[in-house]
Coordinates of C-alpha atoms and ligand atoms in Angstrom, one line a residue:
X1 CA -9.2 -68.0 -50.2
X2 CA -6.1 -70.4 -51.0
X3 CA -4.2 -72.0 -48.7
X4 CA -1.3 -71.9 -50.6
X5 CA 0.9 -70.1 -52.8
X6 CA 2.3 -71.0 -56.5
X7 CA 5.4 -69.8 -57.0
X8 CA 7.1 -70.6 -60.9
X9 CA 10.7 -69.8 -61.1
X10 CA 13.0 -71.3 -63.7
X11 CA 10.5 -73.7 -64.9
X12 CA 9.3 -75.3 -62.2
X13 CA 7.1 -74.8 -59.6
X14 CA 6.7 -74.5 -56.0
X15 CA 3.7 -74.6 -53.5
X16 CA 4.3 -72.6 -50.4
X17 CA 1.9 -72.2 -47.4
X18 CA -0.2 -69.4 -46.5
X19 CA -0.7 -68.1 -42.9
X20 CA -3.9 -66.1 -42.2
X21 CA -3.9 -64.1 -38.9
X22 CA -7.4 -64.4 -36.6
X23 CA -8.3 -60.9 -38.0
X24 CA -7.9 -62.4 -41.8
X25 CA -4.5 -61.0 -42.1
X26 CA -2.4 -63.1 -44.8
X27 CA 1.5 -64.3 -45.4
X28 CA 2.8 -66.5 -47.6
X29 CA 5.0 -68.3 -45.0
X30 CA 8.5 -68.0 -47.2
X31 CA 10.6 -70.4 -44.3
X32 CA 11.5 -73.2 -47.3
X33 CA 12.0 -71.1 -49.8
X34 CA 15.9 -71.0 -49.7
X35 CA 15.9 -74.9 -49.7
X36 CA 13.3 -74.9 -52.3
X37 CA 14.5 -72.2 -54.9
X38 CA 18.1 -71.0 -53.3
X39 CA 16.7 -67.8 -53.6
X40 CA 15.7 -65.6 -50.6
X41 CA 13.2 -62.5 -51.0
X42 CA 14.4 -58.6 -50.8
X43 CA 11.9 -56.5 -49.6
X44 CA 13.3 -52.7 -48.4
X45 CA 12.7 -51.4 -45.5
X46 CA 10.7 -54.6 -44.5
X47 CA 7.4 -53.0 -45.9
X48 CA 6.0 -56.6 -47.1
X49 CA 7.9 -58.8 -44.8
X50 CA 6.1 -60.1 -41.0
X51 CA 8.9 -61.0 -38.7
X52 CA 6.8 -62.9 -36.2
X53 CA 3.3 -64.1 -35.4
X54 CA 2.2 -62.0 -32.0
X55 CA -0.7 -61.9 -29.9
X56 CA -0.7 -58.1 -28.7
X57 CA -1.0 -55.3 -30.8
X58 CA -3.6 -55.3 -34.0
X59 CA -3.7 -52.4 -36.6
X60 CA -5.8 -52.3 -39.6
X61 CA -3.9 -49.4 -41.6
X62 CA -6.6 -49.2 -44.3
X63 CA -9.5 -48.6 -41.5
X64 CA -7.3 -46.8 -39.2
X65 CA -7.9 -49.4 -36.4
X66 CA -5.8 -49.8 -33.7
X67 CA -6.6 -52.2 -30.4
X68 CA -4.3 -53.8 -27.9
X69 CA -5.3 -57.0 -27.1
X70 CA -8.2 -56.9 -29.0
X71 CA -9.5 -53.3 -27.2
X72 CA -10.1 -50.6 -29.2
X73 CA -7.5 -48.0 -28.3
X74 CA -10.5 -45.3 -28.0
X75 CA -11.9 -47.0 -25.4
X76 CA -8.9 -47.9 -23.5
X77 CA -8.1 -43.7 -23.7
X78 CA -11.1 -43.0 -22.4
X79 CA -11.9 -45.8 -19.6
X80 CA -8.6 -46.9 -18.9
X81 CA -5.1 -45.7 -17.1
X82 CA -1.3 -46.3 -18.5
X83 CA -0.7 -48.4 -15.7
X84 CA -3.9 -50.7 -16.2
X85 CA -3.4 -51.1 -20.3
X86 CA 0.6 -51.2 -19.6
X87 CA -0.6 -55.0 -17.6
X88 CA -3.0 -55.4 -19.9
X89 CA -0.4 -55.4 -23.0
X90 CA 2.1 -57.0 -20.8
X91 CA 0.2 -60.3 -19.6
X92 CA -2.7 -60.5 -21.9
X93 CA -6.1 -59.3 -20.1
X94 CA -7.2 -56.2 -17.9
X95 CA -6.0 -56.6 -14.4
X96 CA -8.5 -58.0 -11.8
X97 CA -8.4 -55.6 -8.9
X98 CA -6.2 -57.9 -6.8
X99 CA -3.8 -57.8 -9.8
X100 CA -3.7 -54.1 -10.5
X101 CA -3.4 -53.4 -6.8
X102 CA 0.2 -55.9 -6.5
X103 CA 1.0 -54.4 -9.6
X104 CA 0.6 -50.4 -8.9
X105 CA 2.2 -51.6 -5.5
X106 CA 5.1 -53.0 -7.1
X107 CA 5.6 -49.9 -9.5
X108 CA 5.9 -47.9 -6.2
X109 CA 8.7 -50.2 -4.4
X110 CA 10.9 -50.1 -8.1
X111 CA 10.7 -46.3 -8.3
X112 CA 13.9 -45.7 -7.0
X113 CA 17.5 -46.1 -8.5
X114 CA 20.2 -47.4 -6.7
X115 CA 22.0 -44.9 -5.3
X116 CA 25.4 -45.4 -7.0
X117 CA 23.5 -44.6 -10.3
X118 CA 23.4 -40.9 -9.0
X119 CA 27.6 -40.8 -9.8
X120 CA 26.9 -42.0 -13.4
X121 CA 24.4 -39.0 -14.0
X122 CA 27.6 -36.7 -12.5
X123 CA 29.3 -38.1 -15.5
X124 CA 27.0 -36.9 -18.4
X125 CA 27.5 -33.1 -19.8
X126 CA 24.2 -30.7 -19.0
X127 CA 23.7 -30.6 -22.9
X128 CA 23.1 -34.2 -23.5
X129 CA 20.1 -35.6 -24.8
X130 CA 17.9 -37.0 -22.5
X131 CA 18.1 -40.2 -24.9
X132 CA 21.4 -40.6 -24.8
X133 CA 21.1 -40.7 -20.9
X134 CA 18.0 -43.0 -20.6
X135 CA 19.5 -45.9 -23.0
X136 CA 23.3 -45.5 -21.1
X137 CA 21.2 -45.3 -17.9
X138 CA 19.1 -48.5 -18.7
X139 CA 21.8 -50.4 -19.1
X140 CA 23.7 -49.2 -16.0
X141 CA 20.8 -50.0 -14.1
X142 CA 21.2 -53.4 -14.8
X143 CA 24.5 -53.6 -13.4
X144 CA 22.9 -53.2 -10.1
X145 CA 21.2 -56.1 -10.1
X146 CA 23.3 -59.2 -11.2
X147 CA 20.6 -62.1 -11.4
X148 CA 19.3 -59.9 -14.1
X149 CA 21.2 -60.4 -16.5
X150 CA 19.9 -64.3 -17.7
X151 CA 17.2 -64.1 -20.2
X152 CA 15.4 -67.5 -18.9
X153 CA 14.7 -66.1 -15.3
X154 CA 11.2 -66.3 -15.9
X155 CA 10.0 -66.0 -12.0
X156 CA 11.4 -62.5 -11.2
X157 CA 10.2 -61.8 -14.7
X158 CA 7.2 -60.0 -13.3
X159 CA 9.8 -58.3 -10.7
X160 CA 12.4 -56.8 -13.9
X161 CA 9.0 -55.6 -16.0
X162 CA 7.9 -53.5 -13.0
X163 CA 11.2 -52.2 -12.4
X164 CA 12.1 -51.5 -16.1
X165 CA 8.7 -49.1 -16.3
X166 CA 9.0 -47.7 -12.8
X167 CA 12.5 -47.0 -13.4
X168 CA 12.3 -45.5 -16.8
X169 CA 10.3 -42.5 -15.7
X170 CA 12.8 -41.9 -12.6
X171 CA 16.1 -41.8 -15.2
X172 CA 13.7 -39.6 -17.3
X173 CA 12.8 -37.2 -14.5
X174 CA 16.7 -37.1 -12.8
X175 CA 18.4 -36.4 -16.6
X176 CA 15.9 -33.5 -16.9
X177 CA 16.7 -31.8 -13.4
X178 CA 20.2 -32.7 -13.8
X179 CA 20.1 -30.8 -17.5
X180 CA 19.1 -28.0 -15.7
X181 CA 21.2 -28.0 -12.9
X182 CA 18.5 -28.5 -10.6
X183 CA 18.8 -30.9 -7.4
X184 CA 17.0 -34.6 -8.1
X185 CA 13.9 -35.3 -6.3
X186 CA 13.0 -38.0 -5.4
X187 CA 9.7 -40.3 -6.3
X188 CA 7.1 -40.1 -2.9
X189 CA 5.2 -43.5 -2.4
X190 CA 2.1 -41.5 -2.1
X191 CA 2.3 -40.4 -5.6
X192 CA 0.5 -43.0 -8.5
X193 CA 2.5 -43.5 -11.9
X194 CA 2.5 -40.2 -13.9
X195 CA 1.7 -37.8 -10.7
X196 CA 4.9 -39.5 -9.8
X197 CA 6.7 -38.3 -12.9
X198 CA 5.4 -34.9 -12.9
X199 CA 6.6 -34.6 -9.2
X200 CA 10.1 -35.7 -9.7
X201 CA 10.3 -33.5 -12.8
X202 CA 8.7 -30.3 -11.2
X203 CA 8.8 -30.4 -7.7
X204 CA 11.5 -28.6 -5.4
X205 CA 13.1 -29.8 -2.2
X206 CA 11.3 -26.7 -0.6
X207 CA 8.0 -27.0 -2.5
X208 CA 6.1 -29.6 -4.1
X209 CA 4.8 -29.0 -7.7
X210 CA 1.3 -28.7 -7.9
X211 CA -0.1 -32.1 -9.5
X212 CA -3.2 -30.8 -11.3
X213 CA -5.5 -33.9 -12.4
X214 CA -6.0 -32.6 -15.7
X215 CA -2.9 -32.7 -17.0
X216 CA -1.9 -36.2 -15.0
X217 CA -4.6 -37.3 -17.1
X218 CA -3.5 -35.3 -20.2
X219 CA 0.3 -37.1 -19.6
X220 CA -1.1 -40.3 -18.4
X221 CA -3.2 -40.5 -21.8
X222 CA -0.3 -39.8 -23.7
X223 CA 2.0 -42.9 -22.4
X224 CA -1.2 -45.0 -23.1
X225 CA -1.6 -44.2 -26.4
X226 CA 2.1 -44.6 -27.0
X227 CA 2.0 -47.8 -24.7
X228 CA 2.7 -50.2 -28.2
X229 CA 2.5 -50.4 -31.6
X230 CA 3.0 -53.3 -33.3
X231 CA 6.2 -54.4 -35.3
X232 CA 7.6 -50.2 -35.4
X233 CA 11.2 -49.8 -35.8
X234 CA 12.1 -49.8 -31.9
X235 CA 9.8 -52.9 -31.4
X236 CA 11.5 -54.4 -34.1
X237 CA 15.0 -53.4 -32.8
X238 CA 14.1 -55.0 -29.3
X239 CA 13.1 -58.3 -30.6
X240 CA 16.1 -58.5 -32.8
X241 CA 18.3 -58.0 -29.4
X242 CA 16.0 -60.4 -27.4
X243 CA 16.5 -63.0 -29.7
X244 CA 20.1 -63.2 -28.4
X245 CA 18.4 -63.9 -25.6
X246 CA 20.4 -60.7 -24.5
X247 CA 18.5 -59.4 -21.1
X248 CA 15.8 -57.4 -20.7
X249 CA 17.2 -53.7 -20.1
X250 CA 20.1 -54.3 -23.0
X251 CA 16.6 -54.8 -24.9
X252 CA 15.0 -51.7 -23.8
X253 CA 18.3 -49.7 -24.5
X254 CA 18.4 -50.4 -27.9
X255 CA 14.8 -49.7 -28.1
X256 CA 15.6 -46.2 -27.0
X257 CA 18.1 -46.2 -29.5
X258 CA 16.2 -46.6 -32.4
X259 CA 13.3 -44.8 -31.1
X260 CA 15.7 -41.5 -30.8
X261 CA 15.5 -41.3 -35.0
X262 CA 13.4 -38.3 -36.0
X263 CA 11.5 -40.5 -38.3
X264 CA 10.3 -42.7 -35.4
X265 CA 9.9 -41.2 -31.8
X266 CA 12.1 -38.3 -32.8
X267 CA 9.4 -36.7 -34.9
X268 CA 7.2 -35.0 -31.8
X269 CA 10.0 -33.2 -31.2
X270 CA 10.7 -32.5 -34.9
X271 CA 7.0 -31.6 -35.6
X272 CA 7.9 -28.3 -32.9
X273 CA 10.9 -27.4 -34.0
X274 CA 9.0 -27.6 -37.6
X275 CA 6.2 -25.4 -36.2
X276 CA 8.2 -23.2 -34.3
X277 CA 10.7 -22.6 -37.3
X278 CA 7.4 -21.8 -39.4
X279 CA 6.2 -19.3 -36.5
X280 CA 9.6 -17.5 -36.6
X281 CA 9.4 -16.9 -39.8
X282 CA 5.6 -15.7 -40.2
X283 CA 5.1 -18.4 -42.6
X284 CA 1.3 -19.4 -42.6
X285 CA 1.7 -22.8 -43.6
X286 CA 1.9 -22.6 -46.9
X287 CA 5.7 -21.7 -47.6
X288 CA 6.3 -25.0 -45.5
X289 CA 4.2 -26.8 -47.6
X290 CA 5.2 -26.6 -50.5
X291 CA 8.8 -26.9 -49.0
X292 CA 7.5 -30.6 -47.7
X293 CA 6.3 -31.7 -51.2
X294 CA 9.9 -30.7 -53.0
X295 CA 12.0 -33.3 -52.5
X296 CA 15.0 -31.0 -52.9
X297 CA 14.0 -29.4 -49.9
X298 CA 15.1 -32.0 -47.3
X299 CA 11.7 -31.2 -45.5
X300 CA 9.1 -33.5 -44.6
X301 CA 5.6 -32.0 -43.3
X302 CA 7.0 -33.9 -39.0
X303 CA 3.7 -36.0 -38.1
X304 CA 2.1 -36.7 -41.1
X305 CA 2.5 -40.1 -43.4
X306 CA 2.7 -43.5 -41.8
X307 CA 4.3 -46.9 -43.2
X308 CA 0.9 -48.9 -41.5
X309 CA -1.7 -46.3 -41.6
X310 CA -2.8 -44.9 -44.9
X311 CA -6.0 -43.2 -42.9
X312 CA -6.2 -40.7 -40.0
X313 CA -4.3 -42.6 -37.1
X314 CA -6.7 -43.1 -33.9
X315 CA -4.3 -41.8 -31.7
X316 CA -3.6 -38.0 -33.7
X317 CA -7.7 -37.8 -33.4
X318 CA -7.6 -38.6 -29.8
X319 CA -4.7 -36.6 -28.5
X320 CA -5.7 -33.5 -31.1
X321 CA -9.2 -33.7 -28.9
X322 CA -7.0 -34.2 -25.6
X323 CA -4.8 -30.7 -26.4
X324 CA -7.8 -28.8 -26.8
X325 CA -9.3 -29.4 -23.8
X326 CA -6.0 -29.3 -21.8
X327 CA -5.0 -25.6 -23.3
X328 CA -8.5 -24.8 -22.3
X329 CA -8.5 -25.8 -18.7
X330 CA -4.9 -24.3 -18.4
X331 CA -6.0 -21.4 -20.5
X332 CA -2.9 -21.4 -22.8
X333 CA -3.7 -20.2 -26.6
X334 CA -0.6 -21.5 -28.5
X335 CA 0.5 -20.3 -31.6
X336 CA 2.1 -23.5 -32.6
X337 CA -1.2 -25.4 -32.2
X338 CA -2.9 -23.2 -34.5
X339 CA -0.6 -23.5 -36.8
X340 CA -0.8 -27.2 -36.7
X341 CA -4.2 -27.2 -37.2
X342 CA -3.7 -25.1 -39.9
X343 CA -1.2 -27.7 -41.4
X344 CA -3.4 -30.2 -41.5
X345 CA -6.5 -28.5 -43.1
X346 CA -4.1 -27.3 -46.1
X347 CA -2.3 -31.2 -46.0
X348 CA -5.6 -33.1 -46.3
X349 CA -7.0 -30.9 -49.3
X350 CA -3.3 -31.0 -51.3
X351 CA -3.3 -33.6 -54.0
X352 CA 0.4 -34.2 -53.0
X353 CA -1.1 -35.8 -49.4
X354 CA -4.1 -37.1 -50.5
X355 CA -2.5 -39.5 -53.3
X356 CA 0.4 -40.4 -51.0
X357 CA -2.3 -41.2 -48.6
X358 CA -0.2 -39.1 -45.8
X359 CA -2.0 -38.4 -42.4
X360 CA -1.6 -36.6 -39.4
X361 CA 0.3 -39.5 -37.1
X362 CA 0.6 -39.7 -33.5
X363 CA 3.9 -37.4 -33.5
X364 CA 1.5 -34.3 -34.9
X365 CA 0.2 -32.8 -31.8
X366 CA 1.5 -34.6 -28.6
X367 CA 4.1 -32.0 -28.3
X368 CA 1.7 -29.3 -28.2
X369 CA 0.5 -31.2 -25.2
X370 CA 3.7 -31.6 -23.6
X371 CA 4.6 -28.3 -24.4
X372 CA 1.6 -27.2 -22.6
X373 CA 2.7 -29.0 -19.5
X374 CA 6.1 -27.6 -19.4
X375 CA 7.8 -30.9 -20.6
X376 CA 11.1 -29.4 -22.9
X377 CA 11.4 -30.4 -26.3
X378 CA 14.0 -32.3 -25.8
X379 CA 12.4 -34.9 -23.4
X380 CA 9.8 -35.4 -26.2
X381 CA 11.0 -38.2 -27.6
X382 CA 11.8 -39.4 -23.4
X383 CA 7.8 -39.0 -23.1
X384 CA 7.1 -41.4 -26.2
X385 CA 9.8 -44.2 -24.6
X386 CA 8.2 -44.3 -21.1
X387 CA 5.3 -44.8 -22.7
X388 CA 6.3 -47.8 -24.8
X389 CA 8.3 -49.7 -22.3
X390 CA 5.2 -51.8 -22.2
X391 CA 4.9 -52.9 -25.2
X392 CA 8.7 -53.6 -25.7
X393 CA 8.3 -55.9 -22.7
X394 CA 5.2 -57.6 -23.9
X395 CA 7.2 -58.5 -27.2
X396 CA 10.2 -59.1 -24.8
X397 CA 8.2 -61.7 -23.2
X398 CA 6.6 -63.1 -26.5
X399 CA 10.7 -64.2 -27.5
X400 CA 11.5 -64.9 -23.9
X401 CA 8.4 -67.1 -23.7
X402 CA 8.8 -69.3 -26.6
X403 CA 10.4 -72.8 -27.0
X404 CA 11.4 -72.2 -30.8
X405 CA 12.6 -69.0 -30.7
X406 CA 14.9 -68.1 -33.1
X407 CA 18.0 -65.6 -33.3
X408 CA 16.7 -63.3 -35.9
X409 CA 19.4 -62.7 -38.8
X410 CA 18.4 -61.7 -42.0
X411 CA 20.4 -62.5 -45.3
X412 CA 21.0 -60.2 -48.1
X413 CA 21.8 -59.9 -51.5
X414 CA 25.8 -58.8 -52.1
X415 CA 26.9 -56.3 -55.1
X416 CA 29.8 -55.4 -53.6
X417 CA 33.1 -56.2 -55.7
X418 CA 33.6 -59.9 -57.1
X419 CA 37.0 -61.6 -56.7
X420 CA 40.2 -59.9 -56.4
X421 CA 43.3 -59.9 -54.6
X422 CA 45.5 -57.9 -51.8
X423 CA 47.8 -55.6 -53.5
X424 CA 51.1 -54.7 -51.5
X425 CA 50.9 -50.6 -50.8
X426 CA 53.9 -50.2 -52.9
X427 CA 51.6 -51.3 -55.7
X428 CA 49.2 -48.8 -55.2
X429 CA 48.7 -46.0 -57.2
Ligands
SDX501 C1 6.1 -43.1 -35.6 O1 5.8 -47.7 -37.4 C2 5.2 -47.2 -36.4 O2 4.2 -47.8 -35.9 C3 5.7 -45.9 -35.8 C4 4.9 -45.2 -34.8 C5 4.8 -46.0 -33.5 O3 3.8 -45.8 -32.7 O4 5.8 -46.7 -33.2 O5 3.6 -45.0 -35.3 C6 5.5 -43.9 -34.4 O6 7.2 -43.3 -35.8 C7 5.2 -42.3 -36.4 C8 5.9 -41.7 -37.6 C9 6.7 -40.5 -37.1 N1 7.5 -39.9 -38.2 C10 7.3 -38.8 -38.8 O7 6.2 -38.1 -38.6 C11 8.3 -38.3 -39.9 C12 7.6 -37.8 -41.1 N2 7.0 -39.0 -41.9 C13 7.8 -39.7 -42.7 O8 9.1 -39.5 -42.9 C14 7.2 -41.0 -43.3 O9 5.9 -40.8 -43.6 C15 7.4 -42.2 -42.4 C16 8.8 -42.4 -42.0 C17 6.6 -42.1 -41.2 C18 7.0 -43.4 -43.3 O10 7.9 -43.5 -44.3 P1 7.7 -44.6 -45.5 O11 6.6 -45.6 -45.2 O12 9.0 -45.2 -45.7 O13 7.2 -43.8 -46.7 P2 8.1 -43.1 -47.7 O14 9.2 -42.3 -47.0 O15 8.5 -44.1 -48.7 O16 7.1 -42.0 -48.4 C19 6.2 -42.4 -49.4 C20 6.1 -41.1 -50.2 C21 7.4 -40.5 -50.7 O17 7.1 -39.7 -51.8 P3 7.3 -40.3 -53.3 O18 8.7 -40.9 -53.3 O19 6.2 -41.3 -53.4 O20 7.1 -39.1 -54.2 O21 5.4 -40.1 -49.4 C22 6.4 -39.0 -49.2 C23 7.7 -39.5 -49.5 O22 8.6 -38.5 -49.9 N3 6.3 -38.7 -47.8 C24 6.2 -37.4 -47.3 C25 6.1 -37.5 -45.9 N4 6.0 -38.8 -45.6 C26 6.1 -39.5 -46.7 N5 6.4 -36.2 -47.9 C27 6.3 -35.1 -47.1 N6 6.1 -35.2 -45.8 C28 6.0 -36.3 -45.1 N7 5.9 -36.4 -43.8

């Protein structure tokens, strides 16, 4: 394989370096090319272009792989916990006991908000999107805690991560009861990570929700298999702000941000309304379909196709598997998930799929889980952010971390209007 690249360009010629990735990944490293050429590249929607060199997350889109640092994700959903892979992707290896004791411990003491943050939850309207809270409450959180706001603090680092993940799912859990009008409860000690969650979500001052361990560990897959995914547009948006070396909530904020978007981590909740809008109308499928492959439509089959993954993604196989057996153990038959199923049989036969190489993606059938739990559509994309805080910190950590770090700010190419000149109003026509 070369290790360089030839590039000819107005009769002459330029060698540029290649990079190759310890899974044989390859990039022709482009950082001269501006003094070299005084051209720059244009690549939309950035599907050729590596911002960064990172240690974490590896997919093979081709192969459908997917592994966080270096472990398959199969065999992290079925031997591991959220809380263990959420260290794991954060600092680089699986917790030694000692480790995953202080760090379970340290979840527990961060549960709770500050108090004060209860009046800013006062202030929000009962309709308003859970994401809108959990990004506005990020951020207010950090005005609680003023030493957090300096990016190079790396001692209380490990003290900010464990607060940002604890905290996430208590902001989740209060915007939901306070949607509903519902008093906030509060996180019990006693309660590990996700039992946690479903508590302050379901429980009631006069009676505590009934944590079953089948659908703890039908949630607690769910944030693991969400926990990070590579460069994805959130990730993306939270190195861009971290390379301010803006602090680590304003990070996360945006994250939820651009996570919100219903091509992102809005789609679980647009794959329901897409299935329950097909239900209503005692469409089989079909109707849909071929509304998905008209581009006049506006419709997109929610969950399928990929930008990485031109194969099944590992985690729609594993959480398909996962909502089967949870609707069995909680003996719920649901419409929606036959339909779904349904979807996917007719998608993966249609030419229209097949050439485009669209799959179902992770979005396809996690709200069919979360439905079954009792989770409101709305909080679906809320699910998909708890369960990525870990990975937005681990790329946190790989900016905050590094000695050459670089804002990131990307040029363009301008065809906007050449020179011309102010014209007084009265000139105007
Ligand atoms: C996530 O990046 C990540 O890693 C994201 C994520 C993560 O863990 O962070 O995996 C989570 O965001 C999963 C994706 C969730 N989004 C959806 O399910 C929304 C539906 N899917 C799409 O809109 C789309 O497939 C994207 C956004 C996921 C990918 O878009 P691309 O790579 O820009 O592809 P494209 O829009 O250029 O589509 C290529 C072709 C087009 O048709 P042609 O112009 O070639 O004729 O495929 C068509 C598209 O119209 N197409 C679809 C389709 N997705 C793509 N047609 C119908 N239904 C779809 N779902």
């Amino acid at each position: 394989m070369s290790k360089e690249a030839k590039l000819e360009l107005d009769g002459k010629s330029f060698t540029l370096p290649m990079v190759e990735g310890t899974e044989g990944e390859r990039a022709v490293d482009i950082a001269c090319l501006r003094n070299y050429t005084s051209c720059i590249t244009l690549d939309d929607g950035y599907a050729n272009t590596g911002s960064c060199l990172s240690k974490i997350t590896f997919i093979d889109g081709e192969k459908g792989i997917l592994r966080y640092r270096g472990i398959p994700i199969e065999e992290l959903a079925e031997k591991s916990t959220f809380v263990e892979t959420a260290y794991l992707i954060i600092y680089g290896h699986l917790p030694t006991r000692a480790e995953l004791r202080q760090f379970s411990d340290l979840l527990t003491a961060n549960a709770n908000l500050h108090e004060d943050m209860k009046y800013h939850f006062e202030g929000f309207p009962s309709s308003a999107h859970p994401m809108a809270i959990l990004s506005a409450m990020i951020n207010a959180s950090s005005c609680f805690d003023p030493g957090l706001m300096k990016m190079g603090n790396a001692g209380r680092f490990d003290l900010l991560a464990a607060r940002l993940i604890s905290q996430v799912r208590t902001i989740a859990a209060f915007s939901y009861r306070k949607s509903r009008g519902l008093p906030i409860i509060y996180p019990k000690s006693a309660y590990k990570y996700t039992a946690n969650f479903l508590h302050m979500m379901f429980s009631e001052p006069y009676d505590d929700y009934e944590i079953k361990p089948e659908v703890v560990r039908a949630l607690d897959l769910i944030f693991l298999l969400h926990a990070d995914h590579e460069q994805n547009c959130s990730t993306a948006t939270v190195r861009m702000v971290a390379s301010s070396q803006a602090n680590m909530f304003a990070c996360a904020a945006a994250g939820v941000c651009a996570l919100w978007g219903p091509l992102h981590g809005g789609a679980n909740q647009a794959v329901v309304e897409m299935l329950e809008e097909i239900h209503r109308e005692g469409d089989d499928g079909s109707k849909f379909i071929t509304a998905a492959k008209d581009k006049v439509s506006g419709k997109r089959l929610m969950g399928f196709g990929h930008r990485v993954y031109k194969h099944y993604d590992p985690r729609a196989k594993i959480i398909k598997q996962a909502c089967d057996s949870l609707l069995n153990v909680l003996q719920i038959s649901d419409p929606l998930l036959d339909i779904a199923k349904k979807l996917e049989e007719s998608a993966l036969k249609d030419p229209y799929f097949v050439e485009r190489k669209l799959y179902p993606n992770v979005d396809f059938y996690s709200g069919i889980i979360m439905r079954a739990i009792g989770i409101p559509m709305e909080m679906f994309p809320v699910i998909f952010a708890i369960g990525r805080m870990p990975g937005w910190i681990a790329n946190y950590k790989e900016i905050a971390e590094d000695p050459k770090a670089r804002i990131y700010r990307p040029r363009q190419i301008y065809v906007g209007p050449t020179l011309t000149h102010f014209m007084p109003l009265h000139k105007r026509k």
